[in-house]
PDB file of C-alpha atoms in Angstrom:
ATOM      1  CA  SER O 254     -20.914 -25.391  23.237  1.00 62.00           C
ATOM      2  CA  ASP O 255     -23.195 -25.678  20.224  1.00 60.00           C
ATOM      3  CA  PRO O 256     -23.280 -22.849  17.671  1.00 62.00           C
ATOM      4  CA  PRO O 257     -26.434 -20.700  17.900  1.00 60.00           C
ATOM      5  CA  SER O 258     -29.368 -21.812  15.764  1.00 63.00           C
ATOM      6  CA  PRO O 259     -30.083 -19.529  12.767  1.00 64.00           C
ATOM      7  CA  HIS O 260     -33.636 -19.231  14.155  1.00 71.00           C
ATOM      8  CA  SER O 261     -32.531 -18.078  17.620  1.00 77.00           C
ATOM      9  CA  PRO O 262     -31.889 -14.404  18.446  1.00 76.00           C
ATOM     10  CA  SER O 263     -28.302 -13.315  19.069  1.00 80.00           C
ATOM     11  CA  ASN O 264     -26.652  -9.980  19.790  1.00 82.00           C
ATOM     12  CA  GLY O 265     -24.816 -10.196  16.492  1.00 82.00           C
ATOM     13  CA  SER O 266     -27.826 -10.642  14.231  1.00 80.00           C
ATOM     14  CA  SER O 267     -30.729  -9.125  16.172  1.00 83.00           C
ATOM     15  CA  ARG O 268     -32.063  -5.618  15.897  1.00 82.00           C
ATOM     16  CA  LYS O 269     -34.880  -3.832  17.647  1.00 85.00           C
ATOM     17  CA  LEU O 270     -38.201  -3.513  15.852  1.00 86.00           C
ATOM     18  CA  SER O 271     -39.560   0.003  15.544  1.00 92.00           C
ATOM     19  CA  VAL O 272     -43.043   1.350  14.863  1.00 93.00           C
ATOM     20  CA  ASP O 273     -41.698   3.118  11.776  1.00 93.00           C
ATOM     21  CA  GLU O 274     -41.273   0.063   9.550  1.00 95.00           C
ATOM     22  CA  MET O 275     -43.079  -2.866   7.993  1.00 96.00           C
ATOM     23  CA  TYR O 276     -42.878  -6.160   9.862  1.00 96.00           C
ATOM     24  CA  LEU O 277     -43.403  -9.430   7.992  1.00 96.00           C
ATOM     25  CA  SER O 278     -44.203 -12.512  10.082  1.00 96.00           C
ATOM     26  CA  ASP O 279     -44.015 -15.846   8.242  1.00 96.00           C
ATOM     27  CA  THR O 280     -45.446 -18.407  10.667  1.00 96.00           C
ATOM     28  CA  GLY O 281     -46.300 -22.073  10.677  1.00 95.00           C
ATOM     29  CA  GLY O 282     -46.550 -25.225  12.701  1.00 93.00           C
ATOM     30  CA  GLN O 283     -46.992 -28.948  12.291  1.00 92.00           C
ATOM     31  CA  TYR O 284     -49.966 -30.381  14.162  1.00 91.00           C
ATOM     32  CA  LEU O 285     -51.394 -33.896  14.220  1.00 89.00           C
ATOM     33  CA  ASP O 286     -54.363 -32.723  12.158  1.00 85.00           C
ATOM     34  CA  GLY O 287     -52.514 -30.537   9.662  1.00 89.00           C
ATOM     35  CA  THR O 288     -49.761 -28.102   8.763  1.00 94.00           C
ATOM     36  CA  THR O 289     -50.060 -24.304   8.765  1.00 96.00           C
ATOM     37  CA  ASP O 290     -48.178 -21.727   6.687  1.00 97.00           C
ATOM     38  CA  ILE O 291     -49.519 -18.214   7.289  1.00 98.00           C
ATOM     39  CA  THR O 292     -47.819 -14.885   6.588  1.00 98.00           C
ATOM     40  CA  ARG O 293     -49.042 -11.493   7.753  1.00 98.00           C
ATOM     41  CA  THR O 294     -47.448  -8.076   7.247  1.00 98.00           C
ATOM     42  CA  VAL O 295     -48.084  -5.303   9.778  1.00 98.00           C
ATOM     43  CA  HIS O 296     -47.103  -1.681  10.370  1.00 98.00           C
ATOM     44  CA  TRP O 297     -47.544  -0.309  13.892  1.00 96.00           C
ATOM     45  CA  GLY O 298     -46.928   3.335  12.970  1.00 97.00           C
ATOM     46  CA  VAL O 299     -47.745   5.500   9.953  1.00 97.00           C
ATOM     47  CA  PRO O 300     -47.080   3.663   6.673  1.00 98.00           C
ATOM     48  CA  THR O 301     -45.969   5.596   3.602  1.00 97.00           C
ATOM     49  CA  PRO O 302     -48.486   6.010   0.752  1.00 97.00           C
ATOM     50  CA  LEU O 303     -46.523   3.455  -1.329  1.00 98.00           C
ATOM     51  CA  GLN O 304     -46.457   0.931   1.527  1.00 98.00           C
ATOM     52  CA  LYS O 305     -50.205   1.290   1.996  1.00 98.00           C
ATOM     53  CA  GLU O 306     -50.999   1.048  -1.701  1.00 98.00           C
ATOM     54  CA  ALA O 307     -48.676  -1.918  -2.267  1.00 98.00           C
ATOM     55  CA  TYR O 308     -50.110  -3.774   0.746  1.00 98.00           C
ATOM     56  CA  THR O 309     -53.684  -3.092  -0.382  1.00 98.00           C
ATOM     57  CA  ARG O 310     -52.944  -4.328  -3.911  1.00 98.00           C
ATOM     58  CA  VAL O 311     -51.294  -7.491  -2.555  1.00 98.00           C
ATOM     59  CA  LEU O 312     -54.424  -8.059  -0.439  1.00 98.00           C
ATOM     60  CA  MET O 313     -56.650  -7.441  -3.482  1.00 98.00           C
ATOM     61  CA  GLY O 314     -54.715 -10.141  -5.358  1.00 98.00           C
ATOM     62  CA  ASN O 315     -55.038 -12.545  -2.436  1.00 98.00           C
ATOM     63  CA  ILE O 316     -58.806 -11.942  -2.328  1.00 98.00           C
ATOM     64  CA  ASP O 317     -59.303 -12.118  -6.111  1.00 98.00           C
ATOM     65  CA  LEU O 318     -57.607 -15.514  -6.369  1.00 98.00           C
ATOM     66  CA  SER O 319     -59.270 -16.836  -3.186  1.00 98.00           C
ATOM     67  CA  ARG O 320     -62.789 -16.031  -4.418  1.00 98.00           C
ATOM     68  CA  LEU O 321     -62.192 -17.134  -8.018  1.00 98.00           C
ATOM     69  CA  VAL O 322     -64.573 -19.723  -9.503  1.00 98.00           C
ATOM     70  CA  PHE O 323     -62.957 -21.824 -12.243  1.00 98.00           C
ATOM     71  CA  PRO O 324     -63.650 -24.948 -14.336  1.00 96.00           C
ATOM     72  CA  PRO O 325     -62.571 -28.447 -13.226  1.00 96.00           C
ATOM     73  CA  ASN O 326     -59.156 -29.623 -14.504  1.00 93.00           C
ATOM     74  CA  THR O 327     -57.783 -26.066 -14.426  1.00 97.00           C
ATOM     75  CA  ALA O 328     -54.056 -25.879 -13.731  1.00 96.00           C
ATOM     76  CA  GLY O 329     -52.914 -23.427 -11.069  1.00 97.00           C
ATOM     77  CA  GLY O 330     -50.597 -21.691 -13.540  1.00 97.00           C
ATOM     78  CA  THR O 331     -53.651 -20.729 -15.613  1.00 97.00           C
ATOM     79  CA  VAL O 332     -55.240 -18.688 -12.807  1.00 98.00           C
ATOM     80  CA  GLU O 333     -52.283 -17.339 -10.814  1.00 97.00           C
ATOM     81  CA  SER O 334     -52.328 -14.002 -12.658  1.00 98.00           C
ATOM     82  CA  PHE O 335     -55.528 -13.165 -10.729  1.00 98.00           C
ATOM     83  CA  ALA O 336     -53.230 -12.739  -7.698  1.00 98.00           C
ATOM     84  CA  ARG O 337     -51.053 -10.275  -9.647  1.00 98.00           C
ATOM     85  CA  ARG O 338     -53.546  -8.188 -11.574  1.00 98.00           C
ATOM     86  CA  ALA O 339     -54.054  -5.421  -8.981  1.00 98.00           C
ATOM     87  CA  LEU O 340     -50.261  -4.998  -8.808  1.00 98.00           C
ATOM     88  CA  TRP O 341     -49.836  -5.193 -12.592  1.00 98.00           C
ATOM     89  CA  ASP O 342     -52.434  -2.417 -12.985  1.00 98.00           C
ATOM     90  CA  VAL O 343     -49.921   0.090 -11.558  1.00 98.00           C
ATOM     91  CA  GLY O 344     -46.690  -1.473 -12.811  1.00 98.00           C
ATOM     92  CA  LEU O 345     -45.788  -3.521  -9.719  1.00 98.00           C
ATOM     93  CA  ASN O 346     -45.051  -7.268  -9.514  1.00 98.00           C
ATOM     94  CA  TYR O 347     -43.415  -9.934  -7.334  1.00 98.00           C
ATOM     95  CA  GLY O 348     -40.656 -12.358  -8.242  1.00 97.00           C
ATOM     96  CA  HIS O 349     -41.780 -15.469  -6.354  1.00 97.00           C
ATOM     97  CA  GLY O 350     -44.415 -18.165  -6.743  1.00 96.00           C
ATOM     98  CA  THR O 351     -48.069 -17.490  -5.929  1.00 98.00           C
ATOM     99  CA  GLY O 352     -48.555 -20.667  -3.888  1.00 98.00           C
ATOM    100  CA  HIS O 353     -47.551 -24.247  -3.183  1.00 98.00           C
ATOM    101  CA  GLY O 354     -49.220 -27.445  -2.035  1.00 97.00           C
ATOM    102  CA  ILE O 355     -49.316 -28.026   1.725  1.00 96.00           C
ATOM    103  CA  GLY O 356     -49.202 -31.529   3.181  1.00 91.00           C
ATOM    104  CA  ASN O 357     -51.444 -32.833   5.940  1.00 86.00           C
ATOM    105  CA  PHE O 358     -48.870 -33.228   8.756  1.00 85.00           C
ATOM    106  CA  LEU O 359     -46.341 -33.685   5.940  1.00 84.00           C
ATOM    107  CA  SER O 360     -44.255 -31.267   3.857  1.00 88.00           C
ATOM    108  CA  VAL O 361     -44.958 -27.550   4.150  1.00 93.00           C
ATOM    109  CA  HIS O 362     -44.109 -27.292   0.435  1.00 94.00           C
ATOM    110  CA  GLU O 363     -45.768 -30.336  -1.087  1.00 93.00           C
ATOM    111  CA  TRP O 364     -45.370 -31.255  -4.739  1.00 93.00           C
ATOM    112  CA  PRO O 365     -47.213 -31.523  -7.153  1.00 95.00           C
ATOM    113  CA  VAL O 366     -49.933 -29.015  -6.098  1.00 96.00           C
ATOM    114  CA  GLY O 367     -49.498 -25.300  -6.695  1.00 97.00           C
ATOM    115  CA  PHE O 368     -49.618 -22.416  -9.165  1.00 97.00           C
ATOM    116  CA  GLN O 369     -46.486 -23.018 -11.253  1.00 95.00           C
ATOM    117  CA  SER O 370     -46.742 -23.967 -14.917  1.00 93.00           C
ATOM    118  CA  ASN O 371     -45.643 -27.561 -14.148  1.00 94.00           C
ATOM    119  CA  ASN O 372     -48.111 -28.291 -11.314  1.00 96.00           C
ATOM    120  CA  VAL O 373     -51.032 -30.715 -11.675  1.00 97.00           C
ATOM    121  CA  PRO O 374     -54.588 -29.421 -12.270  1.00 97.00           C
ATOM    122  CA  LEU O 375     -56.422 -28.273  -9.143  1.00 98.00           C
ATOM    123  CA  THR O 376     -59.035 -30.704  -7.812  1.00 97.00           C
ATOM    124  CA  ALA O 377     -61.343 -30.651  -4.780  1.00 98.00           C
ATOM    125  CA  GLY O 378     -59.578 -31.668  -1.564  1.00 96.00           C
ATOM    126  CA  MET O 379     -56.181 -30.151  -2.349  1.00 96.00           C
ATOM    127  CA  PHE O 380     -54.598 -27.698   0.086  1.00 96.00           C
ATOM    128  CA  THR O 381     -52.494 -24.895  -1.352  1.00 97.00           C
ATOM    129  CA  SER O 382     -51.086 -21.613  -0.138  1.00 98.00           C
ATOM    130  CA  ILE O 383     -52.174 -18.350  -1.776  1.00 98.00           C
ATOM    131  CA  GLU O 384     -49.411 -15.828  -1.188  1.00 98.00           C
ATOM    132  CA  PRO O 385     -48.921 -12.754  -3.382  1.00 98.00           C
ATOM    133  CA  GLY O 386     -46.397 -10.183  -2.183  1.00 98.00           C
ATOM    134  CA  TYR O 387     -44.308  -7.159  -3.069  1.00 98.00           C
ATOM    135  CA  TYR O 388     -40.662  -6.459  -2.210  1.00 98.00           C
ATOM    136  CA  ARG O 389     -38.659  -3.254  -2.491  1.00 96.00           C
ATOM    137  CA  ASP O 390     -34.971  -4.036  -2.002  1.00 94.00           C
ATOM    138  CA  GLY O 391     -33.492  -2.536   1.132  1.00 91.00           C
ATOM    139  CA  GLU O 392     -36.766  -0.839   2.094  1.00 94.00           C
ATOM    140  CA  PHE O 393     -39.652  -3.184   2.908  1.00 96.00           C
ATOM    141  CA  GLY O 394     -41.337  -6.446   2.042  1.00 97.00           C
ATOM    142  CA  ILE O 395     -44.985  -7.498   1.952  1.00 98.00           C
ATOM    143  CA  ARG O 396     -46.503 -10.956   1.773  1.00 98.00           C
ATOM    144  CA  ILE O 397     -50.033 -12.073   2.613  1.00 98.00           C
ATOM    145  CA  GLU O 398     -50.193 -15.861   2.737  1.00 98.00           C
ATOM    146  CA  ASP O 399     -53.193 -18.015   3.523  1.00 98.00           C
ATOM    147  CA  VAL O 400     -53.845 -21.754   3.365  1.00 98.00           C
ATOM    148  CA  ALA O 401     -56.767 -22.562   1.063  1.00 98.00           C
ATOM    149  CA  LEU O 402     -58.714 -25.746   0.391  1.00 98.00           C
ATOM    150  CA  VAL O 403     -59.968 -26.424  -3.142  1.00 98.00           C
ATOM    151  CA  VAL O 404     -63.735 -27.028  -2.910  1.00 98.00           C
ATOM    152  CA  GLU O 405     -66.663 -27.451  -5.290  1.00 98.00           C
ATOM    153  CA  ALA O 406     -68.372 -24.154  -6.129  1.00 98.00           C
ATOM    154  CA  GLN O 407     -72.128 -23.555  -6.087  1.00 95.00           C
ATOM    155  CA  THR O 408     -72.823 -22.102  -9.530  1.00 96.00           C
ATOM    156  CA  GLU O 409     -76.055 -21.190 -11.287  1.00 94.00           C
ATOM    157  CA  HIS O 410     -75.101 -23.169 -14.410  1.00 94.00           C
ATOM    158  CA  GLN O 411     -72.844 -26.140 -15.095  1.00 89.00           C
ATOM    159  CA  THR O 412     -70.757 -26.791 -18.189  1.00 90.00           C
ATOM    160  CA  GLY O 413     -69.535 -30.307 -18.914  1.00 87.00           C
ATOM    161  CA  GLY O 414     -71.298 -32.184 -16.133  1.00 87.00           C
ATOM    162  CA  LYS O 415     -68.657 -31.630 -13.428  1.00 93.00           C
ATOM    163  CA  PRO O 416     -68.933 -28.929 -10.727  1.00 97.00           C
ATOM    164  CA  PHE O 417     -66.759 -25.841 -11.022  1.00 98.00           C
ATOM    165  CA  LEU O 418     -64.212 -25.199  -8.245  1.00 98.00           C
ATOM    166  CA  THR O 419     -63.224 -22.398  -5.880  1.00 98.00           C
ATOM    167  CA  PHE O 420     -61.159 -21.952  -2.711  1.00 98.00           C
ATOM    168  CA  GLU O 421     -62.111 -21.980   0.960  1.00 98.00           C
ATOM    169  CA  VAL O 422     -59.524 -20.066   2.997  1.00 98.00           C
ATOM    170  CA  VAL O 423     -58.878 -22.003   6.204  1.00 97.00           C
ATOM    171  CA  SER O 424     -56.317 -19.620   7.794  1.00 97.00           C
ATOM    172  CA  LEU O 425     -58.269 -17.511  10.277  1.00 97.00           C
ATOM    173  CA  VAL O 426     -56.027 -14.496  10.944  1.00 98.00           C
ATOM    174  CA  PRO O 427     -57.111 -10.859  10.392  1.00 98.00           C
ATOM    175  CA  TYR O 428     -55.252  -8.589   7.954  1.00 98.00           C
ATOM    176  CA  ASP O 429     -53.686  -5.309   9.107  1.00 98.00           C
ATOM    177  CA  ARG O 430     -56.355  -2.569   8.986  1.00 97.00           C
ATOM    178  CA  ASN O 431     -53.623   0.075   9.307  1.00 97.00           C
ATOM    179  CA  LEU O 432     -52.316  -0.831   5.840  1.00 98.00           C
ATOM    180  CA  ILE O 433     -55.596  -1.166   3.900  1.00 98.00           C
ATOM    181  CA  ASP O 434     -56.672   1.696   1.619  1.00 98.00           C
ATOM    182  CA  LEU O 435     -60.399   1.046   1.383  1.00 97.00           C
ATOM    183  CA  ARG O 436     -60.731   3.414  -1.587  1.00 98.00           C
ATOM    184  CA  LEU O 437     -58.960   0.852  -3.784  1.00 98.00           C
ATOM    185  CA  LEU O 438     -61.208  -2.091  -2.850  1.00 98.00           C
ATOM    186  CA  SER O 439     -64.265  -3.050  -4.892  1.00 98.00           C
ATOM    187  CA  PRO O 440     -67.630  -3.670  -3.176  1.00 98.00           C
ATOM    188  CA  GLU O 441     -67.138  -7.427  -3.836  1.00 98.00           C
ATOM    189  CA  GLN O 442     -63.716  -7.382  -2.177  1.00 98.00           C
ATOM    190  CA  ILE O 443     -65.118  -5.559   0.866  1.00 98.00           C
ATOM    191  CA  ARG O 444     -68.000  -8.059   1.102  1.00 98.00           C
ATOM    192  CA  TYR O 445     -65.466 -10.903   0.958  1.00 98.00           C
ATOM    193  CA  LEU O 446     -63.399  -9.298   3.751  1.00 98.00           C
ATOM    194  CA  ASN O 447     -66.464  -8.801   5.960  1.00 98.00           C
ATOM    195  CA  ALA O 448     -67.576 -12.420   5.474  1.00 98.00           C
ATOM    196  CA  TYR O 449     -64.027 -13.620   6.251  1.00 98.00           C
ATOM    197  CA  TYR O 450     -63.953 -11.530   9.436  1.00 98.00           C
ATOM    198  CA  GLU O 451     -67.334 -12.921  10.531  1.00 98.00           C
ATOM    199  CA  THR O 452     -65.921 -16.441  10.087  1.00 98.00           C
ATOM    200  CA  ILE O 453     -62.835 -15.582  12.149  1.00 98.00           C
ATOM    201  CA  ARG O 454     -64.995 -14.170  14.967  1.00 98.00           C
ATOM    202  CA  ALA O 455     -67.299 -17.187  14.984  1.00 98.00           C
ATOM    203  CA  ARG O 456     -64.543 -19.816  14.965  1.00 98.00           C
ATOM    204  CA  VAL O 457     -61.649 -18.233  16.870  1.00 98.00           C
ATOM    205  CA  GLY O 458     -63.486 -15.948  19.321  1.00 98.00           C
ATOM    206  CA  PRO O 459     -65.125 -18.695  21.429  1.00 98.00           C
ATOM    207  CA  GLU O 460     -61.816 -20.594  21.638  1.00 98.00           C
ATOM    208  CA  LEU O 461     -59.969 -17.513  22.937  1.00 98.00           C
ATOM    209  CA  GLN O 462     -62.731 -17.038  25.535  1.00 98.00           C
ATOM    210  CA  ARG O 463     -62.565 -20.700  26.517  1.00 98.00           C
ATOM    211  CA  GLN O 464     -58.842 -20.296  27.158  1.00 98.00           C
ATOM    212  CA  GLN O 465     -59.552 -17.019  29.036  1.00 98.00           C
ATOM    213  CA  LEU O 466     -57.246 -15.069  26.716  1.00 98.00           C
ATOM    214  CA  GLU O 467     -59.090 -11.794  27.234  1.00 98.00           C
ATOM    215  CA  GLU O 468     -56.470  -9.480  25.724  1.00 98.00           C
ATOM    216  CA  ALA O 469     -56.256 -11.630  22.587  1.00 98.00           C
ATOM    217  CA  TYR O 470     -60.057 -11.770  22.403  1.00 98.00           C
ATOM    218  CA  ARG O 471     -60.338  -7.964  22.574  1.00 98.00           C
ATOM    219  CA  TRP O 472     -57.660  -7.655  19.862  1.00 98.00           C
ATOM    220  CA  LEU O 473     -59.580 -10.117  17.694  1.00 98.00           C
ATOM    221  CA  GLN O 474     -62.830  -8.185  18.081  1.00 98.00           C
ATOM    222  CA  ARG O 475     -61.104  -4.890  17.166  1.00 97.00           C
ATOM    223  CA  SER O 476     -59.309  -6.464  14.201  1.00 97.00           C
ATOM    224  CA  THR O 477     -62.451  -8.041  12.711  1.00 98.00           C
ATOM    225  CA  GLU O 478     -64.825  -5.071  12.821  1.00 97.00           C
ATOM    226  CA  PRO O 479     -66.715  -4.703   9.524  1.00 96.00           C
TER     227      PRO O 479
END
């Protein structure tokens, strides 16, 4: 018989999940109209103060980079520290990249787009992941990864004749309310979250109802309350 796939559960490698730990789900699929790469971290019980603070600061970095407005011809490596700043503020950091290009029904990690020092400048139409995280060896891991489209920004002024750029997050999956410490978020970050949740409700809610997935629809409504 064939050896078990590394992605299939087995008695030797599996363990039961408990409500007392962080759970990181790195998901994705290849569809005819695109490729997804979305990571969410959840805790079904009572997170520790460090877990909650670290998660919130990772989310703050995700939001700060996602809502950033920047000049045309800006390289991703120039702006990736916006995803780290909330962690840096308290002496935390992560040892992986902040994001990578994503192909359209192609590679999940698609060169040459991304936030490394050797990636090409960001231009409208590119898809990249935005995925800050935090890992504590042997204890827990956090990553919040979204797919974002580089789009032209609507700005009051314009320098140099070309529109400035920003990101439009196209992954429509709520974040874990149980892990967010609202006291750390700025009013702008909370406004961003509320607008994101409104978008999720408007785009995903009707589809769940159309498929008669009532339990999923109720979960979505609960998870996207302001």
